[in-house]
Tab-separated table of C-alpha atoms in Angstrom:
chain	number	residue	atom	x	y	z
A	1	MET	CA	16.131	-6.502	-22.425
A	2	ALA	CA	18.438	-4.692	-20.749
A	3	ALA	CA	20.317	-4.533	-22.715
A	4	LEU	CA	18.338	-3.209	-25.574
A	5	LEU	CA	16.928	-0.540	-22.500
A	6	ARG	CA	20.807	0.078	-21.568
A	7	GLN	CA	20.911	0.914	-25.577
A	8	ALA	CA	18.653	2.761	-25.267
A	9	ARG	CA	18.794	5.036	-22.709
A	10	PRO	CA	20.670	7.956	-24.867
A	11	VAL	CA	17.818	8.050	-27.177
A	12	LEU	CA	15.283	8.222	-24.081
A	13	GLY	CA	16.645	10.618	-22.180
A	14	ARG	CA	14.370	10.287	-20.303
A	15	PHE	CA	16.296	6.551	-18.689
A	16	SER	CA	17.992	9.584	-15.824
A	17	TRP	CA	15.256	9.555	-14.326
A	18	VAL	CA	16.384	10.510	-9.995
A	19	PRO	CA	18.598	12.914	-11.355
A	20	ILE	CA	16.461	15.433	-13.528
A	21	ARG	CA	12.695	14.422	-12.013
A	22	GLY	CA	13.454	14.309	-8.018
A	23	PHE	CA	12.150	11.407	-6.691
A	24	ALA	CA	13.009	12.817	-3.315
A	25	ALA	CA	10.082	15.755	-3.850
A	26	CYS	CA	7.277	12.486	-3.841
A	27	VAL	CA	8.066	11.873	-0.130
A	28	GLY	CA	5.190	13.564	2.071
A	29	THR	CA	2.296	14.456	-0.931
A	30	ASP	CA	-0.844	13.457	-0.805
A	31	ILE	CA	-0.936	11.230	-3.379
A	32	VAL	CA	-4.818	11.805	-3.664
A	33	LYS	CA	-4.628	15.405	-3.821
A	34	GLU	CA	-2.103	15.848	-6.256
A	35	VAL	CA	-3.687	13.501	-8.507
A	36	PRO	CA	-7.513	14.251	-8.009
A	37	ASP	CA	-8.534	13.465	-11.621
A	38	ALA	CA	-6.982	10.102	-11.811
A	39	SER	CA	-8.391	6.560	-11.163
A	40	LEU	CA	-7.296	2.857	-11.730
A	41	GLN	CA	-9.142	-0.012	-12.563
A	42	LYS	CA	-9.092	-3.040	-10.583
A	43	ALA	CA	-8.457	-5.626	-12.622
A	44	ARG	CA	-11.078	-8.079	-13.982
A	45	THR	CA	-12.057	-10.410	-17.393
A	46	TRP	CA	-13.935	-7.896	-19.404
A	47	ASP	CA	-17.600	-9.572	-19.075
A	48	GLU	CA	-17.252	-8.274	-15.162
A	49	GLY	CA	-16.404	-4.932	-16.855
A	50	VAL	CA	-19.224	-4.796	-18.708
A	51	SER	CA	-20.925	-5.503	-15.886
A	52	SER	CA	-19.252	-3.049	-13.936
A	53	GLN	CA	-20.079	-0.636	-16.928
A	54	PHE	CA	-16.159	0.016	-16.980
A	55	SER	CA	-16.120	1.453	-13.365
A	56	THR	CA	-13.208	2.890	-12.036
A	57	THR	CA	-12.060	3.250	-8.262
A	58	PRO	CA	-10.940	6.299	-7.171
A	59	LEU	CA	-7.626	6.735	-5.433
A	60	SER	CA	-9.204	8.113	-2.578
A	61	GLU	CA	-10.982	4.838	-1.798
A	62	LEU	CA	-7.831	3.150	-2.824
A	63	PHE	CA	-5.590	5.385	0.338
A	64	GLY	CA	-8.152	7.320	2.529
A	65	GLY	CA	-7.579	5.791	5.813
A	66	LYS	CA	-5.845	3.030	4.769
A	67	LYS	CA	-1.389	1.854	4.572
A	68	VAL	CA	-0.809	0.469	1.328
A	69	VAL	CA	1.912	-0.901	0.208
A	70	ILE	CA	1.950	0.186	-3.839
A	71	PHE	CA	4.332	-0.991	-6.641
A	72	GLY	CA	4.335	-0.394	-10.250
A	73	LEU	CA	6.192	-2.070	-13.216
A	74	PRO	CA	7.035	-1.868	-16.533
A	75	GLY	CA	4.354	-4.321	-17.505
A	76	ALA	CA	2.188	-7.636	-16.997
A	77	PHE	CA	4.151	-11.088	-18.397
A	78	THR	CA	7.557	-8.914	-18.728
A	79	GLY	CA	10.512	-10.981	-17.862
A	80	VAL	CA	11.154	-8.945	-14.538
A	81	CYS	CA	8.279	-8.238	-13.584
A	82	SER	CA	7.090	-12.262	-13.621
A	83	ALA	CA	9.663	-13.240	-11.971
A	84	GLN	CA	11.165	-10.882	-9.305
A	85	HIS	CA	9.049	-8.011	-9.170
A	86	VAL	CA	5.464	-9.719	-8.440
A	87	PRO	CA	7.104	-12.510	-6.595
A	88	SER	CA	8.688	-10.432	-4.307
A	89	TYR	CA	5.630	-9.301	-2.566
A	90	LEU	CA	3.743	-12.280	-3.204
A	91	LYS	CA	5.897	-13.903	-0.464
A	92	ASN	CA	6.000	-11.349	2.025
A	93	ALA	CA	2.706	-10.818	1.727
A	94	GLN	CA	1.487	-12.127	5.623
A	95	LYS	CA	4.913	-9.704	6.676
A	96	PHE	CA	2.665	-7.091	5.290
A	97	LYS	CA	-0.401	-7.369	7.142
A	98	GLU	CA	1.671	-8.256	10.168
A	99	LYS	CA	2.765	-4.318	9.967
A	100	GLY	CA	-0.135	-3.121	9.795
A	101	VAL	CA	-0.207	-2.707	6.225
A	102	ASP	CA	-3.826	-2.938	4.728
A	103	SER	CA	-3.450	-3.658	1.471
A	104	ILE	CA	-0.717	-4.355	-1.378
A	105	ILE	CA	-1.309	-2.786	-5.080
A	106	CYS	CA	0.362	-3.706	-8.281
A	107	VAL	CA	-0.419	-0.734	-10.791
A	108	ALA	CA	0.774	-1.419	-14.610
A	109	VAL	CA	0.134	0.592	-18.204
A	110	ASN	CA	-1.967	-1.652	-18.530
A	111	ASP	CA	-5.683	-2.634	-19.325
A	112	PRO	CA	-7.794	-4.453	-16.260
A	113	TYR	CA	-8.719	-7.286	-18.608
A	114	VAL	CA	-4.770	-7.783	-18.977
A	115	MET	CA	-3.912	-7.140	-15.395
A	116	ASN	CA	-6.956	-10.345	-14.552
A	117	GLY	CA	-4.969	-12.963	-16.881
A	118	TRP	CA	-1.067	-11.817	-15.353
A	119	ALA	CA	-2.008	-11.779	-11.594
A	120	GLU	CA	-4.513	-15.236	-12.558
A	121	LYS	CA	-1.372	-17.080	-14.058
A	122	LEU	CA	0.832	-15.938	-11.159
A	123	GLN	CA	-1.607	-17.245	-9.490
A	124	ALA	CA	-1.630	-13.956	-6.641
A	125	LYS	CA	-4.596	-12.348	-6.622
A	126	GLU	CA	-5.497	-13.101	-3.369
A	127	ALA	CA	-2.614	-11.867	-1.664
A	128	ILE	CA	-2.362	-8.689	-4.383
A	129	GLU	CA	-4.769	-6.410	-5.934
A	130	PHE	CA	-3.667	-5.551	-9.336
A	131	TYR	CA	-4.720	-2.288	-11.059
A	132	GLY	CA	-4.936	-0.871	-14.682
A	133	ASP	CA	-3.252	2.544	-15.887
A	134	PHE	CA	-4.917	2.172	-18.953
A	135	ASP	CA	-4.381	5.672	-20.340
A	136	GLY	CA	-1.301	5.699	-17.820
A	137	ARG	CA	-2.705	9.430	-16.001
A	138	PHE	CA	-1.976	8.221	-12.473
A	139	HIS	CA	1.930	7.369	-13.303
A	140	LYS	CA	2.118	10.372	-15.321
A	141	SER	CA	0.341	13.069	-12.911
A	142	LEU	CA	2.960	11.396	-9.815
A	143	GLN	CA	6.155	11.406	-12.845
A	144	LEU	CA	6.338	8.242	-12.615
A	145	ASP	CA	6.177	7.336	-16.488
A	146	LEU	CA	8.477	6.430	-19.283
A	147	ASP	CA	9.062	6.180	-22.555
A	148	LEU	CA	9.665	2.495	-23.916
A	149	SER	CA	9.360	2.987	-27.737
A	150	ALA	CA	12.630	1.705	-28.029
A	151	ALA	CA	11.811	-1.865	-26.521
A	152	LEU	CA	8.639	-1.526	-28.336
A	153	LEU	CA	6.321	-0.827	-24.994
A	154	GLY	CA	5.298	2.790	-25.527
A	155	PRO	CA	4.653	4.610	-22.295
A	156	ARG	CA	4.873	3.200	-19.578
A	157	SER	CA	5.998	2.942	-15.987
A	158	GLN	CA	8.555	3.149	-14.512
A	159	ARG	CA	9.538	0.443	-11.770
A	160	TRP	CA	9.198	1.412	-7.825
A	161	SER	CA	7.513	1.237	-4.940
A	162	ALA	CA	6.051	3.065	-2.193
A	163	PHE	CA	4.656	3.598	1.553
A	164	VAL	CA	1.217	4.675	1.454
A	165	ASP	CA	-0.391	6.419	5.199
A	166	ASP	CA	-3.993	7.590	4.440
A	167	GLY	CA	-2.758	9.273	0.925
A	168	LYS	CA	0.222	10.198	1.767
A	169	ILE	CA	3.224	8.926	0.671
A	170	LYS	CA	6.029	8.089	3.097
A	171	VAL	CA	8.363	5.844	1.531
A	172	LEU	CA	8.992	5.974	-2.174
A	173	ASN	CA	11.720	3.645	-4.382
A	174	VAL	CA	12.425	4.232	-8.053
A	175	GLU	CA	15.007	1.982	-10.281
A	176	LYS	CA	17.785	4.108	-12.052
A	177	VAL	CA	16.511	1.614	-15.292
A	178	PRO	CA	13.689	-0.758	-15.804
A	179	SER	CA	15.272	-4.073	-16.571
A	180	GLU	CA	16.911	-3.234	-12.665
A	181	PHE	CA	15.088	-4.699	-9.663
A	182	LYS	CA	17.570	-3.207	-6.735
A	183	VAL	CA	15.752	-0.799	-4.755
A	184	SER	CA	11.852	-1.719	-5.375
A	185	GLY	CA	11.619	-5.321	-4.277
A	186	GLY	CA	9.610	-6.385	-1.497
A	187	GLU	CA	12.374	-7.247	0.996
A	188	THR	CA	13.621	-3.196	0.383
A	189	ILE	CA	9.835	-1.399	1.608
A	190	LEU	CA	8.672	-4.203	3.972
A	191	GLY	CA	12.596	-2.816	5.685
A	192	GLN	CA	11.049	-0.097	5.096
A	193	ILE	CA	7.836	0.697	7.260
């Protein structure tokens, strides 16, 4: 996949994120105010979705008055996401708690049912909260979206991590290429809190 994404780079143009999009400007942003209409969908089974009338979780509930480590990735059940990204947070979950982090959130442009199945497969639901961003609105609003159509994935999330304190982004790390895993892992952000 990495080779395919590198080949797709000139076609998509958006793979040169950092210089074009200026993510440093996001640090200090109040994520709740920046994306007031966005909400995320907690990972759950289809039956749980039906019984909750397909409820969503407002960002104010996720971030208001809390210290949150959140990380986004291109998609559930994909290589780097399953083998490296999520495990880096899972193995550091206790260390995040010791630093006063209230919750660890994983989000991807997937539906909440896929996110639930993936979280169960990874045996990570106890330590990490999984959310879907089914329409990508959350990622688009923060300019953390990208087009991975060249890899047959369509609109997705970039690979990133952030530390959010009471809704304000204190630290933001974005990978230059979604197949890379250099700056968005659990160990990196743990050292930045």
